[in-house]
Short mmCIF file of C-alpha atoms in Angstrom, two decimals:
data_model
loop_
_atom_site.label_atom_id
_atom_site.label_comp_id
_atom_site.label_asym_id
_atom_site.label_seq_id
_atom_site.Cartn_x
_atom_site.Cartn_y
_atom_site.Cartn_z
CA UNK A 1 -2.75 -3.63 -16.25
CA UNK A 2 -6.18 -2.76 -15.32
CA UNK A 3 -6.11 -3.72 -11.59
CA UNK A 4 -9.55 -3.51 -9.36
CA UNK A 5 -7.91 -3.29 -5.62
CA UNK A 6 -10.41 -4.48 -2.75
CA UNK A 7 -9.88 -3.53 0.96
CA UNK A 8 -9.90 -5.34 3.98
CA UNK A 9 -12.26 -5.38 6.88
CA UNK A 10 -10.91 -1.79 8.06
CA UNK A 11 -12.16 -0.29 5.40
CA UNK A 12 -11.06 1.95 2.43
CA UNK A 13 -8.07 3.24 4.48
CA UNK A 14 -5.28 5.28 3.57
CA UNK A 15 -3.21 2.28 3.26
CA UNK A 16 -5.22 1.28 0.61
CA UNK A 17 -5.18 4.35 -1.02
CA UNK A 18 -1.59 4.42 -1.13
CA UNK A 19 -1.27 0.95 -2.70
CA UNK A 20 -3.35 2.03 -5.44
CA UNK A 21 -1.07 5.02 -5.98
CA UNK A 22 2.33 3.06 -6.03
CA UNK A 23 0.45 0.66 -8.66
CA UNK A 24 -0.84 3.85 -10.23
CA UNK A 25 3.42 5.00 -10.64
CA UNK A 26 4.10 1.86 -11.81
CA UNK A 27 1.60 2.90 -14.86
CA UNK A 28 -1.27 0.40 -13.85
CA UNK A 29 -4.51 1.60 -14.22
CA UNK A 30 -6.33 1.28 -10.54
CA UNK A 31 -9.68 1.18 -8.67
CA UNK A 32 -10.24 1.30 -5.36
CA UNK A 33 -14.30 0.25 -4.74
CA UNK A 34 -15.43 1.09 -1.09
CA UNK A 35 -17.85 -1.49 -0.23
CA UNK A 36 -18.02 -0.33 3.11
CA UNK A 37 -19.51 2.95 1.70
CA UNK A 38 -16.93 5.50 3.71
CA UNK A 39 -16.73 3.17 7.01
CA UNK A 40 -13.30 2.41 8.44
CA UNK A 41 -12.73 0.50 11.43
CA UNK A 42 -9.47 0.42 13.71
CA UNK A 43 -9.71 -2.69 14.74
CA UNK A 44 -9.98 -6.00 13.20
CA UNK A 45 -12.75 -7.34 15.33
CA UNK A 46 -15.47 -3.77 14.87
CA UNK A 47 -14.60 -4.28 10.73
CA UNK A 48 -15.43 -7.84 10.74
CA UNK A 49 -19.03 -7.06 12.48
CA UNK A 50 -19.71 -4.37 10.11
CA UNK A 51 -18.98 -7.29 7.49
CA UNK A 52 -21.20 -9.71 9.43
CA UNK A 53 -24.13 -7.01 9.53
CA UNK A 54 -23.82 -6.87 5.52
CA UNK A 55 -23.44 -9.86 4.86
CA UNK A 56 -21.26 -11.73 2.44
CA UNK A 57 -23.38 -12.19 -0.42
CA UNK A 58 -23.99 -8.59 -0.23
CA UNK A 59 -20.53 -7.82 0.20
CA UNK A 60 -19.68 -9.93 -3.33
CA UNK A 61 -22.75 -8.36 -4.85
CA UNK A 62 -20.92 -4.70 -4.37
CA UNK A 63 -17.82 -5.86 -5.44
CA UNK A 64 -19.10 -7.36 -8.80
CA UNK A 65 -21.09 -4.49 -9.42
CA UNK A 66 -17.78 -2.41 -8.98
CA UNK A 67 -16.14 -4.29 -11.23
CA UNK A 68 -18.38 -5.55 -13.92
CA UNK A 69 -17.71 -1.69 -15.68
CA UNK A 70 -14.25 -2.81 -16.29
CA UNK A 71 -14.02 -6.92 -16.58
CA UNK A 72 -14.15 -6.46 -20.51
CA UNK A 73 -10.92 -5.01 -20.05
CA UNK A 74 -9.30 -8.21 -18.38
CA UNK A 75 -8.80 -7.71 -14.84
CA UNK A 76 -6.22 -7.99 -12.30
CA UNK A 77 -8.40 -9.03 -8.91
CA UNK A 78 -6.20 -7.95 -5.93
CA UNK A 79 -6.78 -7.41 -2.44
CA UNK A 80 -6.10 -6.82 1.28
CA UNK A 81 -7.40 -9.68 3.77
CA UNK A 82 -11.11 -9.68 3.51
CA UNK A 83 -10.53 -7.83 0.07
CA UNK A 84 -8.41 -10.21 -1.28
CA UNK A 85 -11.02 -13.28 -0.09
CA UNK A 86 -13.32 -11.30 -2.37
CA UNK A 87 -10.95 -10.72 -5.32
CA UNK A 88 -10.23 -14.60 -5.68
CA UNK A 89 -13.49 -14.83 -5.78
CA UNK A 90 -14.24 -12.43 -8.47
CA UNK A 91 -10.81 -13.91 -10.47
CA UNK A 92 -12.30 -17.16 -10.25
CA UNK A 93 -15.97 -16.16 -11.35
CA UNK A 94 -14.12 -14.18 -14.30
CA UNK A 95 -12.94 -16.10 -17.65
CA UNK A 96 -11.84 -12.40 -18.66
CA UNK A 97 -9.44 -12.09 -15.19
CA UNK A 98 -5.61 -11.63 -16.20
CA UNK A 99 -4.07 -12.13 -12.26
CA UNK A 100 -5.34 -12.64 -8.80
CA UNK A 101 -3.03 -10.33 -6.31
CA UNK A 102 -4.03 -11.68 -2.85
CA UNK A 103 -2.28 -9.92 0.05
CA UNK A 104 -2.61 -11.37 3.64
CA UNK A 105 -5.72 -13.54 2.73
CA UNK A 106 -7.45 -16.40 0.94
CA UNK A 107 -11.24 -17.93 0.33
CA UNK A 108 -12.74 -20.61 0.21
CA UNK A 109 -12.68 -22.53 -3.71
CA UNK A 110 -15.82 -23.80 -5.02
CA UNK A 111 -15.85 -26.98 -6.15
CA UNK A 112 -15.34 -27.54 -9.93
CA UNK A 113 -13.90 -24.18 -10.75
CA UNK A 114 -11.34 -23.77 -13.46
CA UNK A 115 -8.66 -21.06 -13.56
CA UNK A 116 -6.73 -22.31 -16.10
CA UNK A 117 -3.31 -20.97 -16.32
CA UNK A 118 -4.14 -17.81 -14.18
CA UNK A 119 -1.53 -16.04 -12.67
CA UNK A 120 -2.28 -15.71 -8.74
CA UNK A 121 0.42 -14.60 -6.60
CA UNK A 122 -0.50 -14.96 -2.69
CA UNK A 123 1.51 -12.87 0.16
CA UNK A 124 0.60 -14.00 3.63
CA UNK A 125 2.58 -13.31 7.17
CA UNK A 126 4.44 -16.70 8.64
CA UNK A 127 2.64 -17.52 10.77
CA UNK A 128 -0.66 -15.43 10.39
CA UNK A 129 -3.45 -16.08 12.42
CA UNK A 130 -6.07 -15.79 10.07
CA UNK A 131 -4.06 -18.08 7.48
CA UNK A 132 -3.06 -20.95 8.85
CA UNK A 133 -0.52 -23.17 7.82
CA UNK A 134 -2.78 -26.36 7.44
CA UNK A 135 -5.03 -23.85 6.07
CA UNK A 136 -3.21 -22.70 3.23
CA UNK A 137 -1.49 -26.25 2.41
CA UNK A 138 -5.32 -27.05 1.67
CA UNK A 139 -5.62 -23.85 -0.64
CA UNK A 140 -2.49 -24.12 -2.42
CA UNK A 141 -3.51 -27.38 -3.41
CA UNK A 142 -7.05 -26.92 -4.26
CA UNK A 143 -5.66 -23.51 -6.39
CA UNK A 144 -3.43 -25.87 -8.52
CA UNK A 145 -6.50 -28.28 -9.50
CA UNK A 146 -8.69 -25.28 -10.42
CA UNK A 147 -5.29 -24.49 -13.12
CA UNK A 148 -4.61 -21.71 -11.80
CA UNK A 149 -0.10 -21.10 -11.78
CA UNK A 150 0.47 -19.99 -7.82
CA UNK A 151 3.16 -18.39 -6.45
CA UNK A 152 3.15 -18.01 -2.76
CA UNK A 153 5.41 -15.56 -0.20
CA UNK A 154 5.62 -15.80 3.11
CA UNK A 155 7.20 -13.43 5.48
CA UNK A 156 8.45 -14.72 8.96
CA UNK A 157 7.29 -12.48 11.85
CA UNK A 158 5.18 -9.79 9.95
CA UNK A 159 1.95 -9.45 11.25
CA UNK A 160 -1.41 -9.84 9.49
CA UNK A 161 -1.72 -6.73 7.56
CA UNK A 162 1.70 -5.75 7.62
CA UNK A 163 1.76 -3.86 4.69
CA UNK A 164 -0.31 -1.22 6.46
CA UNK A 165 2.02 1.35 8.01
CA UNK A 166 -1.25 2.90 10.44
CA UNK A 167 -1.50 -0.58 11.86
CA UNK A 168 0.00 -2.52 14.69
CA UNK A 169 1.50 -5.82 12.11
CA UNK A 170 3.14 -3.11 9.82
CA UNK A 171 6.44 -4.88 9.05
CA UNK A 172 8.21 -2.19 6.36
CA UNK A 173 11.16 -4.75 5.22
CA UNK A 174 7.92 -7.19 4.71
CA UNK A 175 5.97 -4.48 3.17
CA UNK A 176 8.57 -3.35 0.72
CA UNK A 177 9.75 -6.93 -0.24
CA UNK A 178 5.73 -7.65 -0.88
CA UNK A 179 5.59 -4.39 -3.05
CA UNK A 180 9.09 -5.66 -4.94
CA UNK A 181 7.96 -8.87 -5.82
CA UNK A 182 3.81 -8.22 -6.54
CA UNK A 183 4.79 -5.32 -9.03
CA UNK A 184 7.42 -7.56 -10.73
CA UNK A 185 4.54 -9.80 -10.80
CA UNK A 186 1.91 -7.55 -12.39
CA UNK A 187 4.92 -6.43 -15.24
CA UNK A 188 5.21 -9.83 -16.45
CA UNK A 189 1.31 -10.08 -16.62
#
């Protein structure tokens, strides 16, 4: 698979970097866009005013541009958090998109948007602050009328971006269970 892997508001991190590689073993083909152009953050709240200062439709203008190279190919959108907001966005945008991969986040559908029959696969911390659970009984529901086939995980305890070991909410059981389940996902894409 020909996976374009977003990041979340901290950045282009080693965490991310790392994903990439274990999808990389796995014998996916991987890219990692920085659309924070070499800023990291260590906390959640100094990445998410960098992302404010931007701006989202500059943010999704970076990411398209990132990917639009490759979406002949017939992408795999994944993401951390904020990056995986802007993967279902790309997934959704894309009638060439083969998967969505969201990991510890969600966006906002638009209304009438079709996804018919694409694989999306959401992991998400129980409970996460960021995703609620009234929050993603809305998006599960509004993911099925766009078409789209949705599998969702949740892991009790973890914290938000608990597959990042450099961060507080790393949860490794969580992590490794995630990474399990999301490459047996991408094999059967």
């Amino acid at each position: 698979m020909n996976i374009m892997l977003f990041h979340s508001t901290h950045g282009l991190r080693p965490a991310v970097l790392q994903a990439a590689d274990r999808l990389r073993a796995a014998g996916h083909e991987v890219w990692t866009p920085d659309l924070f152009e070499g800023r990291t953050f260590d906390t959640v709240e100094e990445g998410m005013e960098h992302k404010e200062k931007i701006g989202k439709e500059e943010l999704l203008k970076r990411a398209v541009l990132a990917a639009a190279p490759y979406s002949e190919r017939g992408l795999v959108y994944a993401g951390f958090s904020l990056g995986a907001s802007i993967a279902q966005t790309l997934a959704l945008g894309d009638d060439k998109a083969r998967g969505l991969l969201l990991l510890h986040g969600t966006s906002d559908i638009a209304p009438g948007v079709t996804a018919d029959e694409l694989p999306v696969q959401l992991h998400v911390a129980e409970p996460d602050p960021f995703e609620t659970d009234d929050w993603l009984s809305a998006w599960y529901l509004q993911m099925g009328r766009t078409g789209a086939d949705v599998e969702v995980y949740r892991y009790a305890g973890a914290g938000h971006l608990y597959t990042d070991p450099d961060l507080p909410d790393y949860d490794e059981e969580a992590a490794e269970a995630t990474w399990r389940v999301a490459l047996g996902f991408l094999d059967s894409l």
